[in-house]
Amino acid sequence: MARYGDVSISVIKRMPRYYRFLGNLMEKGVHRISSRELAHIMNLTASQIRQDLNCFGGFGQQGYGYNVDALHHEIGKILGLRSEYRTILIGAGNLGKTIAQQIPFEHSGFSLIGVFDLKEDIVGSTIRGLEVQPISELESFCRKKRPVAAVLCIPREAAQELADKLVELGIKGFWNFSHYDLSVEYANVALENVHLVDSLMTLCYKLSEIVE
Amino acid sequence: MARYGDVSISVIKRMPRYYRFLGNLMEKGVHRISSRELAHIMNLTASQIRQDLNCFGGFGQQGYGYNVDALHHEIGKILGLRSEYRTILIGAGNLGKTIAQQIPFEHSGFSLIGVFDLKEDIVGSTIRGLEVQPISELESFCRKKRPVAAVLCIPREAAQELADKLVELGIKGFWNFSHYDLSVEYANVALENVHLVDSLMTLCYKLSEIVE
DNA sequence: TAGATTGTTAATCGATTAACAATC
DNA sequence: TAGATTGTTAATCGATTAACAATC
C-alpha cells in the first residue's frame, strides 16, 4: 500500500484515539460533529484535528463539520483495520495468555492463527480456540501458514534471537511485550514496543511531582 | 517534590528507557560509557542524550564520559523509583490479575497493598499474596490505608465513575488500562493511560505500509 | 600537555496553533 | 443570502541536532 508514506508518525499515533472517540460518539447516536466540538471532547485544538485529518483527505464539509460515521469508517480504512494479517503469539504464559484472550485482534486488522510456547506444561492447552504448540513446530508452521505478524510475550533474553529467526521466516511486524528493545534493526519490518514498566515509571515521576 | 517542574514530558518519558539500557550495561559489567556510544546502542544522537541528562544535572565528566552505575542510580532517583507509593488495583479479571502478578511494582516506586473486584467468584481469591476484596470494602480500606495510586483494569463503562470516587478518596495517580480515556479532568492528579489496542492499530498501519 | 568528551549555546527542523479565504 | 465551519497557508512554538568552548 504505502499510500500515505509522507504522514508523520505523530499524526498516525493519534489516529486510533480519534477512532475510539468517534466510535463512542456513534454509540451515543451522535452523527455530526465539528472540529471544535471534537477538540473539546478530546482535549485537543480544532486546528490540530483539521490538520491531522487533512493529511489523508478532506473528510469534512464547510459549514457543517464532519459526519461521525463516515469519518470513523475512513479512519478505519486509513489504519487498515479491515485487514486480516495472519498473526502468531509466542510465549503463552501469564501475559501472553491474557493478551491472546483479551485483545480484539479481529477488530484491529489482525487474525490470530497460532500460539507457541516452550514449556511442556503449557503446550497442548487451548487458548482462544487455538492449541498451544511447541516452539519446535514454529518453523514448519510458518512455512505452511505464512504468518506476517508476531506478538512476543517472552523473556528479554530470548527476544533478539527469536526475532531474528522470525524475520527469516517472513514475519514483517512485531508487537513486542518483551522487556527487550527490538530497535529498528531490520529493514522493512514494522515494530511496536510495549513497555508497561516504562509507563509505570513515568507515572512514578509524575506522582512524585504531586505528592509531598 | 516538584524539583524538576520545568522539564518537558518528552524528556521524562525517555528516562525509563535510559534506565533500562544502563541496567543492561551494568549486567554486562560495563562501568563507563560516552554519550556517543550510548547513542549508538539506543539509536539516538549523542546530543540528545547530553541534553536530556543535563535537564537534571551534570552527571558526566569531560574527557571521560558517564559512570554507568552512578548514572543508573541518578535516573532512579529522578524517577523516584525508591518510593513506595501505596497502590490498589481494581478489577482482578484476566488482565488485572496478570498485571498484579507480572509487574515489578516494588522496583518501579510502588507498593501494591490491595486488590478489589466486583464479581463474587473472584472476591476471596488470592493474588500476589493479597486477598481480593469486594468493591464495597473500597471506601473503608482507603480511609484506613490511604493509598495514593490506583491501577484500573475495569471495563470502560465503570471507569469514569470509579475514578471520580477514587479521587475523592485521595488517589493522586492512575495507571489506567480501561478502554476509557481518563483525560486530564482532575487538577493535581497524575495519569498514565495504557491503550494496548491503540498500539496494535498503529502496528496495523505500519504493517500496511510494508506488506503488499 | 594532548586527547577526549562533556555541558551549553546557537541553528535547524518539525509539529502545533492561529488566521482566513473558500465554500457548503 | 448569512452563518458556520472547513481546508490550507502562515506564524509560533518546542524539540532535536550541530557546534564548540570548557575542562577533565
CSV table of C-alpha atoms (C1' of nucleotides) in Angstrom, one decimal:
chain,number,residue,atom,x,y,z
A,1,MET,CA,0.0,0.0,0.0
A,2,ALA,CA,2.3,2.8,1.3
A,3,ARG,CA,-0.3,5.3,0.3
A,4,TYR,CA,0.4,7.9,2.9
A,5,GLY,CA,4.2,7.5,3.3
A,6,ASP,CA,4.7,11.1,4.0
A,7,VAL,CA,2.5,11.4,7.0
A,8,SER,CA,4.5,11.8,10.3
A,9,ILE,CA,4.3,9.1,13.0
A,10,SER,CA,3.0,11.6,15.5
A,11,VAL,CA,-0.1,12.0,13.4
A,12,ILE,CA,-0.5,8.3,12.8
A,13,LYS,CA,-0.3,7.6,16.5
A,14,ARG,CA,-3.3,9.9,17.2
A,15,MET,CA,-5.5,8.1,14.7
A,16,PRO,CA,-6.5,5.2,16.9
A,17,ARG,CA,-7.6,7.7,19.5
A,18,TYR,CA,-9.8,9.5,17.0
A,19,TYR,CA,-11.2,6.2,16.0
A,20,ARG,CA,-12.0,5.4,19.6
A,21,PHE,CA,-13.7,8.7,20.3
A,22,LEU,CA,-15.7,8.6,17.1
A,23,GLY,CA,-16.9,5.1,18.0
A,24,ASN,CA,-18.1,6.3,21.4
A,25,LEU,CA,-20.0,9.2,19.7
A,26,MET,CA,-21.6,6.7,17.3
A,27,GLU,CA,-22.8,4.6,20.3
A,28,LYS,CA,-24.3,7.7,21.7
A,29,GLY,CA,-26.2,8.3,18.5
A,30,VAL,CA,-24.2,11.5,17.5
A,31,HIS,CA,-23.9,11.7,13.7
A,32,ARG,CA,-22.3,15.0,13.2
A,33,ILE,CA,-19.5,16.9,14.9
A,34,SER,CA,-17.4,20.0,14.3
A,35,SER,CA,-13.6,20.0,14.8
A,36,ARG,CA,-14.3,22.5,17.6
A,37,GLU,CA,-16.6,20.1,19.5
A,38,LEU,CA,-14.4,17.1,18.9
A,39,ALA,CA,-11.4,19.1,20.1
A,40,HIS,CA,-13.2,20.0,23.3
A,41,ILE,CA,-14.1,16.3,24.0
A,42,MET,CA,-10.6,15.0,23.2
A,43,ASN,CA,-8.7,17.8,24.8
A,44,LEU,CA,-7.0,18.9,21.6
A,45,THR,CA,-7.2,22.0,19.4
A,46,ALA,CA,-9.6,22.2,16.5
A,47,SER,CA,-6.7,23.2,14.3
A,48,GLN,CA,-4.8,20.1,15.1
A,49,ILE,CA,-7.8,17.9,14.3
A,50,ARG,CA,-8.3,19.5,10.9
A,51,GLN,CA,-4.5,19.3,10.2
A,52,ASP,CA,-4.4,15.7,11.2
A,53,LEU,CA,-7.4,14.6,9.1
A,54,ASN,CA,-6.3,16.6,6.1
A,55,CYS,CA,-3.1,14.5,5.9
A,56,PHE,CA,-5.4,11.8,4.5
A,57,GLY,CA,-8.1,13.8,2.7
A,58,GLY,CA,-10.9,16.3,3.1
A,59,PHE,CA,-13.4,14.4,5.1
A,60,GLY,CA,-15.4,17.4,6.3
A,61,GLN,CA,-17.8,19.8,4.8
A,62,GLN,CA,-17.6,23.5,5.2
A,63,GLY,CA,-20.4,25.0,7.3
A,64,TYR,CA,-21.4,21.5,8.5
A,65,GLY,CA,-18.5,19.7,10.1
A,66,TYR,CA,-17.8,16.0,9.9
A,67,ASN,CA,-20.1,13.1,9.6
A,68,VAL,CA,-19.2,10.9,12.5
A,69,ASP,CA,-20.0,7.5,11.0
A,70,ALA,CA,-18.2,8.3,7.7
A,71,LEU,CA,-15.1,9.7,9.5
A,72,HIS,CA,-15.0,6.6,11.7
A,73,HIS,CA,-15.1,4.4,8.7
A,74,GLU,CA,-12.4,6.4,6.9
A,75,ILE,CA,-10.0,6.3,9.8
A,76,GLY,CA,-10.6,2.5,10.0
A,77,LYS,CA,-9.6,2.3,6.3
A,78,ILE,CA,-6.6,4.5,6.8
A,79,LEU,CA,-5.3,2.3,9.7
A,80,GLY,CA,-6.1,-0.8,7.7
A,81,LEU,CA,-8.4,-2.3,10.4
A,82,ARG,CA,-10.2,-4.5,7.9
A,83,SER,CA,-7.1,-6.4,7.1
A,84,GLU,CA,-6.6,-9.9,8.5
A,85,TYR,CA,-2.9,-10.1,9.0
A,86,ARG,CA,-2.1,-13.6,10.0
A,87,THR,CA,-0.5,-13.4,13.4
A,88,ILE,CA,1.2,-15.7,15.8
A,89,LEU,CA,1.7,-15.2,19.5
A,90,ILE,CA,4.8,-16.6,21.2
A,91,GLY,CA,5.0,-17.1,24.9
A,92,ALA,CA,1.7,-18.3,26.3
A,93,GLY,CA,2.5,-17.6,30.0
A,94,ASN,CA,0.6,-15.3,32.2
A,95,LEU,CA,0.8,-12.2,30.0
A,96,GLY,CA,0.7,-14.0,26.6
A,97,LYS,CA,-2.5,-15.8,27.6
A,98,THR,CA,-4.1,-12.6,28.7
A,99,ILE,CA,-3.2,-10.8,25.5
A,100,ALA,CA,-4.5,-13.6,23.4
A,101,GLN,CA,-7.7,-13.7,25.2
A,102,GLN,CA,-8.4,-10.0,25.8
A,103,ILE,CA,-7.2,-8.2,22.7
A,104,PRO,CA,-9.7,-7.8,19.9
A,105,PHE,CA,-7.3,-8.8,17.2
A,106,GLU,CA,-10.0,-9.2,14.6
A,107,HIS,CA,-11.2,-5.6,15.0
A,108,SER,CA,-7.7,-4.2,14.8
A,109,GLY,CA,-6.6,-5.7,11.5
A,110,PHE,CA,-5.2,-9.0,12.7
A,111,SER,CA,-6.1,-12.6,12.8
A,112,LEU,CA,-4.5,-14.8,15.5
A,113,ILE,CA,-3.7,-18.2,13.9
A,114,GLY,CA,-1.2,-19.8,16.2
A,115,VAL,CA,0.1,-19.8,19.7
A,116,PHE,CA,3.5,-21.2,20.7
A,117,ASP,CA,5.4,-21.8,23.9
A,118,LEU,CA,8.5,-23.6,25.2
A,119,LYS,CA,7.2,-25.1,28.4
A,120,GLU,CA,5.8,-28.6,28.3
A,121,ASP,CA,3.0,-27.9,30.8
A,122,ILE,CA,1.6,-25.1,28.7
A,123,VAL,CA,2.0,-26.8,25.3
A,124,GLY,CA,-1.3,-28.6,24.4
A,125,SER,CA,-3.6,-26.3,26.4
A,126,THR,CA,-6.1,-24.3,24.5
A,127,ILE,CA,-6.2,-20.5,24.3
A,128,ARG,CA,-8.9,-18.8,22.3
A,129,GLY,CA,-9.7,-21.9,20.5
A,130,LEU,CA,-6.0,-22.5,19.5
A,131,GLU,CA,-3.9,-25.3,20.8
A,132,VAL,CA,-0.6,-24.1,22.1
A,133,GLN,CA,2.2,-25.6,20.0
A,134,PRO,CA,5.8,-26.3,21.0
A,135,ILE,CA,8.4,-23.9,19.7
A,136,SER,CA,9.9,-26.8,17.7
A,137,GLU,CA,6.8,-26.6,15.4
A,138,LEU,CA,7.3,-22.9,14.7
A,139,GLU,CA,9.4,-23.2,11.6
A,140,SER,CA,7.2,-25.7,9.8
A,141,PHE,CA,4.1,-23.8,10.8
A,142,CYS,CA,5.4,-20.6,9.4
A,143,ARG,CA,6.4,-22.2,6.1
A,144,LYS,CA,2.9,-23.7,5.8
A,145,LYS,CA,0.7,-20.9,7.1
A,146,ARG,CA,2.9,-17.8,6.3
A,147,PRO,CA,2.0,-15.5,9.2
A,148,VAL,CA,3.1,-11.9,8.7
A,149,ALA,CA,2.9,-10.6,12.3
A,150,ALA,CA,4.1,-11.9,15.7
A,151,VAL,CA,3.3,-11.0,19.2
A,152,LEU,CA,6.2,-11.5,21.5
A,153,CYS,CA,5.4,-12.3,25.2
A,154,ILE,CA,8.7,-13.8,26.0
A,155,PRO,CA,11.6,-13.1,28.4
A,156,ARG,CA,14.2,-10.5,27.5
A,157,GLU,CA,17.0,-13.0,26.9
A,158,ALA,CA,15.0,-14.9,24.3
A,159,ALA,CA,13.8,-11.9,22.3
A,160,GLN,CA,16.6,-11.0,20.0
A,161,GLU,CA,17.4,-14.5,18.8
A,162,LEU,CA,13.8,-15.3,18.2
A,163,ALA,CA,13.1,-12.1,16.4
A,164,ASP,CA,16.0,-12.8,14.0
A,165,LYS,CA,14.6,-16.2,13.3
A,166,LEU,CA,11.1,-14.9,12.7
A,167,VAL,CA,12.3,-12.2,10.3
A,168,GLU,CA,13.9,-15.0,8.3
A,169,LEU,CA,10.7,-16.9,8.4
A,170,GLY,CA,8.9,-13.9,6.8
A,171,ILE,CA,7.5,-12.0,9.8
A,172,LYS,CA,7.0,-8.3,8.8
A,173,GLY,CA,5.6,-6.9,12.0
A,174,PHE,CA,6.2,-7.3,15.8
A,175,TRP,CA,4.1,-6.4,18.7
A,176,ASN,CA,6.8,-6.7,21.3
A,177,PHE,CA,5.9,-7.1,25.0
A,178,SER,CA,9.3,-8.5,26.0
A,179,HIS,CA,11.5,-6.3,28.1
A,180,TYR,CA,14.0,-6.2,25.3
A,181,ASP,CA,14.1,-3.2,22.9
A,182,LEU,CA,13.8,-4.5,19.4
A,183,SER,CA,15.2,-1.3,17.9
A,184,VAL,CA,14.9,-0.8,14.2
A,185,GLU,CA,17.4,-3.4,13.4
A,186,TYR,CA,15.6,-4.8,10.3
A,187,ALA,CA,14.7,-3.0,7.2
A,188,ASN,CA,11.1,-3.2,6.2
A,189,VAL,CA,9.9,-4.6,9.5
A,190,ALA,CA,7.1,-2.8,11.4
A,191,LEU,CA,7.5,-2.6,15.2
A,192,GLU,CA,5.6,-1.6,18.2
A,193,ASN,CA,7.3,-2.0,21.5
A,194,VAL,CA,5.1,-2.0,24.5
A,195,HIS,CA,7.0,-1.3,27.7
A,196,LEU,CA,4.5,-1.3,30.5
A,197,VAL,CA,7.1,-0.7,33.2
A,198,ASP,CA,8.3,2.4,31.4
A,199,SER,CA,4.8,3.7,31.6
A,200,LEU,CA,4.6,2.9,35.3
A,201,MET,CA,7.9,4.6,36.0
A,202,THR,CA,6.7,7.7,34.2
A,203,LEU,CA,3.7,7.6,36.4
A,204,CYS,CA,6.0,7.4,39.4
A,205,TYR,CA,7.8,10.6,38.2
A,206,LYS,CA,4.5,12.4,37.7
A,207,LEU,CA,3.3,11.3,41.1
A,208,SER,CA,6.4,12.4,42.8
A,209,GLU,CA,5.8,15.9,41.4
A,210,ILE,CA,2.4,16.0,43.0
A,211,VAL,CA,2.7,14.1,46.3
A,212,GLU,CA,4.6,15.5,49.3
B,1,MET,CA,8.9,17.3,45.5
B,2,ALA,CA,8.3,19.1,42.1
B,3,ARG,CA,12.0,19.5,41.8
B,4,TYR,CA,12.2,19.4,38.0
B,5,GLY,CA,8.9,21.1,37.2
B,6,ASP,CA,10.3,22.7,34.1
B,7,VAL,CA,11.5,19.5,32.3
B,8,SER,CA,9.3,18.6,29.3
B,9,ILE,CA,7.3,15.4,29.3
B,10,SER,CA,9.1,14.2,26.2
B,11,VAL,CA,12.3,14.1,28.2
B,12,ILE,CA,10.7,12.4,31.2
B,13,LYS,CA,9.3,9.7,29.0
B,14,ARG,CA,12.8,8.8,27.7
B,15,MET,CA,14.1,8.4,31.2
B,16,PRO,CA,12.8,4.8,31.9
B,17,ARG,CA,14.4,3.7,28.6
B,18,TYR,CA,17.8,5.1,29.7
B,19,TYR,CA,17.4,3.4,33.0
B,20,ARG,CA,16.7,0.1,31.3
B,21,PHE,CA,19.7,0.3,28.9
B,22,LEU,CA,22.0,1.4,31.7
B,23,GLY,CA,20.8,-1.6,33.8
B,24,ASN,CA,21.6,-3.9,30.9
B,25,LEU,CA,25.1,-2.4,30.6
B,26,MET,CA,25.6,-2.9,34.3
B,27,GLU,CA,24.7,-6.6,33.9
B,28,LYS,CA,27.3,-6.8,31.2
B,29,GLY,CA,29.9,-5.4,33.5
B,30,VAL,CA,30.2,-2.1,31.6
B,31,HIS,CA,31.1,0.7,34.0
B,32,ARG,CA,31.8,3.6,31.7
B,33,ILE,CA,30.2,4.9,28.6
B,34,SER,CA,30.3,8.0,26.4
B,35,SER,CA,27.2,9.7,25.1
B,36,ARG,CA,28.4,8.7,21.7
B,37,GLU,CA,28.5,5.0,22.5
B,38,LEU,CA,25.2,5.1,24.4
B,39,ALA,CA,23.6,6.9,21.5
B,40,HIS,CA,24.7,4.2,19.2
B,41,ILE,CA,23.3,1.4,21.3
B,42,MET,CA,20.0,3.3,21.9
B,43,ASN,CA,19.6,4.6,18.4
B,44,LEU,CA,19.6,8.2,19.5
B,45,THR,CA,22.0,11.1,18.9
B,46,ALA,CA,24.8,11.9,21.4
B,47,SER,CA,23.5,15.5,21.6
B,48,GLN,CA,20.1,14.4,22.7
B,49,ILE,CA,21.4,12.2,25.4
B,50,ARG,CA,23.6,15.1,26.8
B,51,GLN,CA,20.7,17.5,26.5
B,52,ASP,CA,18.3,15.1,28.3
B,53,LEU,CA,20.6,14.3,31.2
B,54,ASN,CA,21.6,18.0,31.6
B,55,CYS,CA,18.0,18.8,32.4
B,56,PHE,CA,18.6,17.2,35.8
B,57,GLY,CA,22.3,17.9,36.4
B,58,GLY,CA,25.8,17.3,35.1
B,59,PHE,CA,26.3,13.6,35.6
B,60,GLY,CA,29.2,13.2,33.2
B,61,GLN,CA,32.8,14.1,33.3
B,62,GLN,CA,34.6,15.8,30.4
B,63,GLY,CA,37.1,13.6,28.6
B,64,TYR,CA,35.7,10.5,30.4
B,65,GLY,CA,32.0,10.1,29.7
B,66,TYR,CA,29.5,8.8,32.2
B,67,ASN,CA,29.8,6.3,35.0
B,68,VAL,CA,27.2,3.7,34.2
B,69,ASP,CA,26.3,2.7,37.8
B,70,ALA,CA,26.2,6.2,39.1
B,71,LEU,CA,24.0,7.4,36.2
B,72,HIS,CA,21.7,4.5,36.6
B,73,HIS,CA,21.4,5.4,40.2
B,74,GLU,CA,20.7,9.0,39.5
B,75,ILE,CA,18.0,8.3,37.0
B,76,GLY,CA,16.4,6.0,39.5
B,77,LYS,CA,16.4,8.9,41.9
B,78,ILE,CA,15.0,11.3,39.4
B,79,LEU,CA,12.1,9.0,38.5
B,80,GLY,CA,11.5,8.3,42.2
B,81,LEU,CA,11.9,4.6,41.9
B,82,ARG,CA,12.7,4.1,45.6
B,83,SER,CA,9.4,5.4,46.6
B,84,GLU,CA,6.8,3.0,47.9
B,85,TYR,CA,3.6,4.7,46.8
B,86,ARG,CA,0.7,2.7,48.3
B,87,THR,CA,-1.3,1.3,45.4
B,88,ILE,CA,-4.5,-0.5,44.9
B,89,LEU,CA,-5.6,-2.5,41.8
B,90,ILE,CA,-9.2,-2.5,40.8
B,91,GLY,CA,-10.5,-5.2,38.5
B,92,ALA,CA,-8.9,-8.6,39.2
B,93,GLY,CA,-10.1,-10.3,36.0
B,94,ASN,CA,-7.8,-11.7,33.4
B,95,LEU,CA,-5.8,-8.5,32.8
B,96,GLY,CA,-5.8,-7.2,36.3
B,97,LYS,CA,-4.5,-10.5,37.7
B,98,THR,CA,-1.7,-10.6,35.1
B,99,ILE,CA,-0.7,-7.0,35.9
B,100,ALA,CA,-0.7,-7.7,39.6
B,101,GLN,CA,1.4,-10.8,39.2
B,102,GLN,CA,3.8,-9.7,36.4
B,103,ILE,CA,4.6,-6.0,37.1
B,104,PRO,CA,7.6,-5.3,39.4
B,105,PHE,CA,5.8,-2.6,41.3
B,106,GLU,CA,8.4,-2.6,44.0
B,107,HIS,CA,11.2,-1.7,41.6
B,108,SER,CA,9.1,1.0,40.0
B,109,GLY,CA,8.3,3.1,43.0
B,110,PHE,CA,5.0,1.4,44.0
B,111,SER,CA,3.8,-1.0,46.6
B,112,LEU,CA,0.7,-3.0,45.9
B,113,ILE,CA,-1.4,-3.1,49.1
B,114,GLY,CA,-4.9,-4.0,47.9
B,115,VAL,CA,-6.9,-5.7,45.1
B,116,PHE,CA,-10.6,-5.2,44.5
B,117,ASP,CA,-13.2,-6.7,42.3
B,118,LEU,CA,-17.0,-6.7,41.9
B,119,LYS,CA,-17.5,-10.4,40.9
B,120,GLU,CA,-18.3,-12.8,43.7
B,121,ASP,CA,-16.4,-15.6,42.2
B,122,ILE,CA,-13.2,-13.6,42.2
B,123,VAL,CA,-13.5,-12.0,45.6
B,124,GLY,CA,-11.7,-14.0,48.2
B,125,SER,CA,-9.1,-15.5,45.9
B,126,THR,CA,-5.5,-14.6,46.5
B,127,ILE,CA,-3.3,-12.7,44.0
B,128,ARG,CA,0.3,-11.9,44.9
B,129,GLY,CA,-0.4,-12.7,48.5
B,130,LEU,CA,-3.3,-10.3,48.6
B,131,GLU,CA,-6.9,-11.4,49.2
B,132,VAL,CA,-9.2,-9.9,46.6
B,133,GLN,CA,-11.7,-7.7,48.4
B,134,PRO,CA,-15.2,-6.7,47.3
B,135,ILE,CA,-15.7,-3.2,45.9
B,136,SER,CA,-17.9,-2.5,48.9
B,137,GLU,CA,-14.8,-2.5,51.1
B,138,LEU,CA,-13.0,0.1,48.9
B,139,GLU,CA,-14.1,3.1,50.8
B,140,SER,CA,-13.2,1.9,54.3
B,141,PHE,CA,-10.0,0.4,53.0
B,142,CYS,CA,-8.9,3.8,51.6
B,143,ARG,CA,-9.8,5.7,54.7
B,144,LYS,CA,-7.8,3.3,56.7
B,145,LYS,CA,-4.8,2.6,54.5
B,146,ARG,CA,-4.6,5.8,52.5
B,147,PRO,CA,-3.4,4.5,49.1
B,148,VAL,CA,-2.1,7.2,46.7
B,149,ALA,CA,-2.2,5.3,43.4
B,150,ALA,CA,-4.7,3.1,41.6
B,151,VAL,CA,-4.4,0.7,38.8
B,152,LEU,CA,-7.6,0.5,36.8
B,153,CYS,CA,-8.3,-2.8,35.0
B,154,ILE,CA,-12.0,-2.3,34.6
B,155,PRO,CA,-14.5,-2.0,31.7
B,156,ARG,CA,-14.9,1.3,30.0
B,157,GLU,CA,-18.4,2.0,31.4
B,158,ALA,CA,-17.2,1.8,35.0
B,159,ALA,CA,-14.1,3.9,34.7
B,160,GLN,CA,-15.2,7.5,35.0
B,161,GLU,CA,-17.5,7.0,37.9
B,162,LEU,CA,-14.9,4.9,39.8
B,163,ALA,CA,-12.2,7.4,39.1
B,164,ASP,CA,-14.3,10.2,40.5
B,165,LYS,CA,-14.8,8.3,43.6
B,166,LEU,CA,-11.2,7.4,44.0
B,167,VAL,CA,-10.1,11.0,43.6
B,168,GLU,CA,-12.5,11.9,46.4
B,169,LEU,CA,-10.8,9.1,48.5
B,170,GLY,CA,-7.4,10.7,48.0
B,171,ILE,CA,-6.0,8.8,45.0
B,172,LYS,CA,-3.4,11.0,43.3
B,173,GLY,CA,-2.2,8.8,40.4
B,174,PHE,CA,-3.9,6.5,38.0
B,175,TRP,CA,-2.4,3.7,35.8
B,176,ASN,CA,-5.4,3.3,33.5
B,177,PHE,CA,-5.8,0.1,31.4
B,178,SER,CA,-9.6,0.6,30.9
B,179,HIS,CA,-10.6,1.5,27.4
B,180,TYR,CA,-11.8,4.8,28.7
B,181,ASP,CA,-9.7,7.9,28.3
B,182,LEU,CA,-9.3,9.5,31.7
B,183,SER,CA,-8.3,12.8,30.2
B,184,VAL,CA,-6.9,15.4,32.5
B,185,GLU,CA,-10.1,16.1,34.2
B,186,TYR,CA,-8.7,16.5,37.7
B,187,ALA,CA,-6.2,19.0,38.9
B,188,ASN,CA,-3.2,17.6,40.6
B,189,VAL,CA,-3.8,14.0,39.6
B,190,ALA,CA,-1.1,12.1,37.7
B,191,LEU,CA,-2.3,9.9,34.9
B,192,GLU,CA,-0.9,7.3,32.6
B,193,ASN,CA,-3.3,5.8,30.1
B,194,VAL,CA,-2.3,2.5,28.6
B,195,HIS,CA,-4.1,1.8,25.4
B,196,LEU,CA,-2.9,-1.5,24.1
B,197,VAL,CA,-5.3,-1.6,21.2
B,198,ASP,CA,-4.1,1.8,20.0
B,199,SER,CA,-0.7,0.4,19.9
B,200,LEU,CA,-1.9,-2.6,17.9
B,201,MET,CA,-3.7,-0.4,15.5
B,202,THR,CA,-0.6,1.7,15.0
B,203,LEU,CA,1.2,-1.5,14.2
B,204,CYS,CA,-1.5,-2.3,11.7
B,205,TYR,CA,-0.9,0.9,9.9
B,206,LYS,CA,2.8,0.4,9.8
B,207,LEU,CA,2.4,-3.1,8.6
B,208,SER,CA,0.0,-2.0,5.8
B,209,GLU,CA,2.8,0.3,4.5
B,210,ILE,CA,5.2,-2.6,4.2
B,211,VAL,CA,3.1,-5.5,3.1
B,212,GLU,CA,1.5,-5.7,-0.3
C,1,DT,C1',50.4,18.5,27.8
C,2,DA,C1',47.3,16.3,24.2
C,3,DG,C1',43.1,13.9,23.5
C,4,DA,C1',38.6,13.0,24.7
C,5,DT,C1',34.2,14.2,25.9
C,6,DT,C1',31.2,16.9,28.4
C,7,DG,C1',27.9,21.0,29.2
C,8,DT,C1',25.8,24.5,26.8
C,9,DT,C1',24.7,27.9,23.4
C,10,DA,C1',23.1,28.5,18.7
C,11,DA,C1',21.0,26.7,14.4
C,12,DT,C1',17.8,23.7,12.4
C,13,DC,C1',14.0,21.2,12.0
C,14,DG,C1',9.3,19.6,12.8
C,15,DA,C1',4.9,20.0,15.0
C,16,DT,C1',1.3,22.8,16.8
C,17,DT,C1',-1.5,26.8,16.7
C,18,DA,C1',-3.6,30.8,14.6
C,19,DA,C1',-5.7,33.1,10.9
C,20,DC,C1',-8.5,33.5,7.0
C,21,DA,C1',-10.2,32.7,2.4
C,22,DA,C1',-13.0,29.2,0.2
C,23,DT,C1',-17.4,27.1,0.3
C,24,DC,C1',-21.2,24.4,1.9
D,1,DT,C1',-28.1,35.2,1.3
D,2,DA,C1',-25.9,34.9,6.0
D,3,DG,C1',-23.7,31.8,9.2
D,4,DA,C1',-20.9,28.2,10.1
D,5,DT,C1',-17.0,25.6,9.6
D,6,DT,C1',-13.8,23.5,6.7
D,7,DG,C1',-9.1,23.2,4.2
D,8,DT,C1',-4.9,25.4,3.9
D,9,DT,C1',-1.3,28.8,4.4
D,10,DA,C1',1.4,31.5,7.6
D,11,DA,C1',3.3,32.2,12.3
D,12,DT,C1',4.7,30.4,16.5
D,13,DC,C1',6.4,27.3,19.5
D,14,DG,C1',9.1,23.4,21.1
D,15,DA,C1',12.2,19.7,20.4
D,16,DT,C1',16.2,18.0,18.2
D,17,DT,C1',20.7,18.5,16.2
D,18,DA,C1',25.1,20.7,15.5
D,19,DA,C1',28.9,23.2,17.1
D,20,DC,C1',32.3,24.5,20.2
D,21,DA,C1',34.4,26.3,24.3
D,22,DA,C1',35.3,24.4,28.9
D,23,DT,C1',37.6,21.0,31.3
D,24,DC,C1',38.8,16.5,32.9
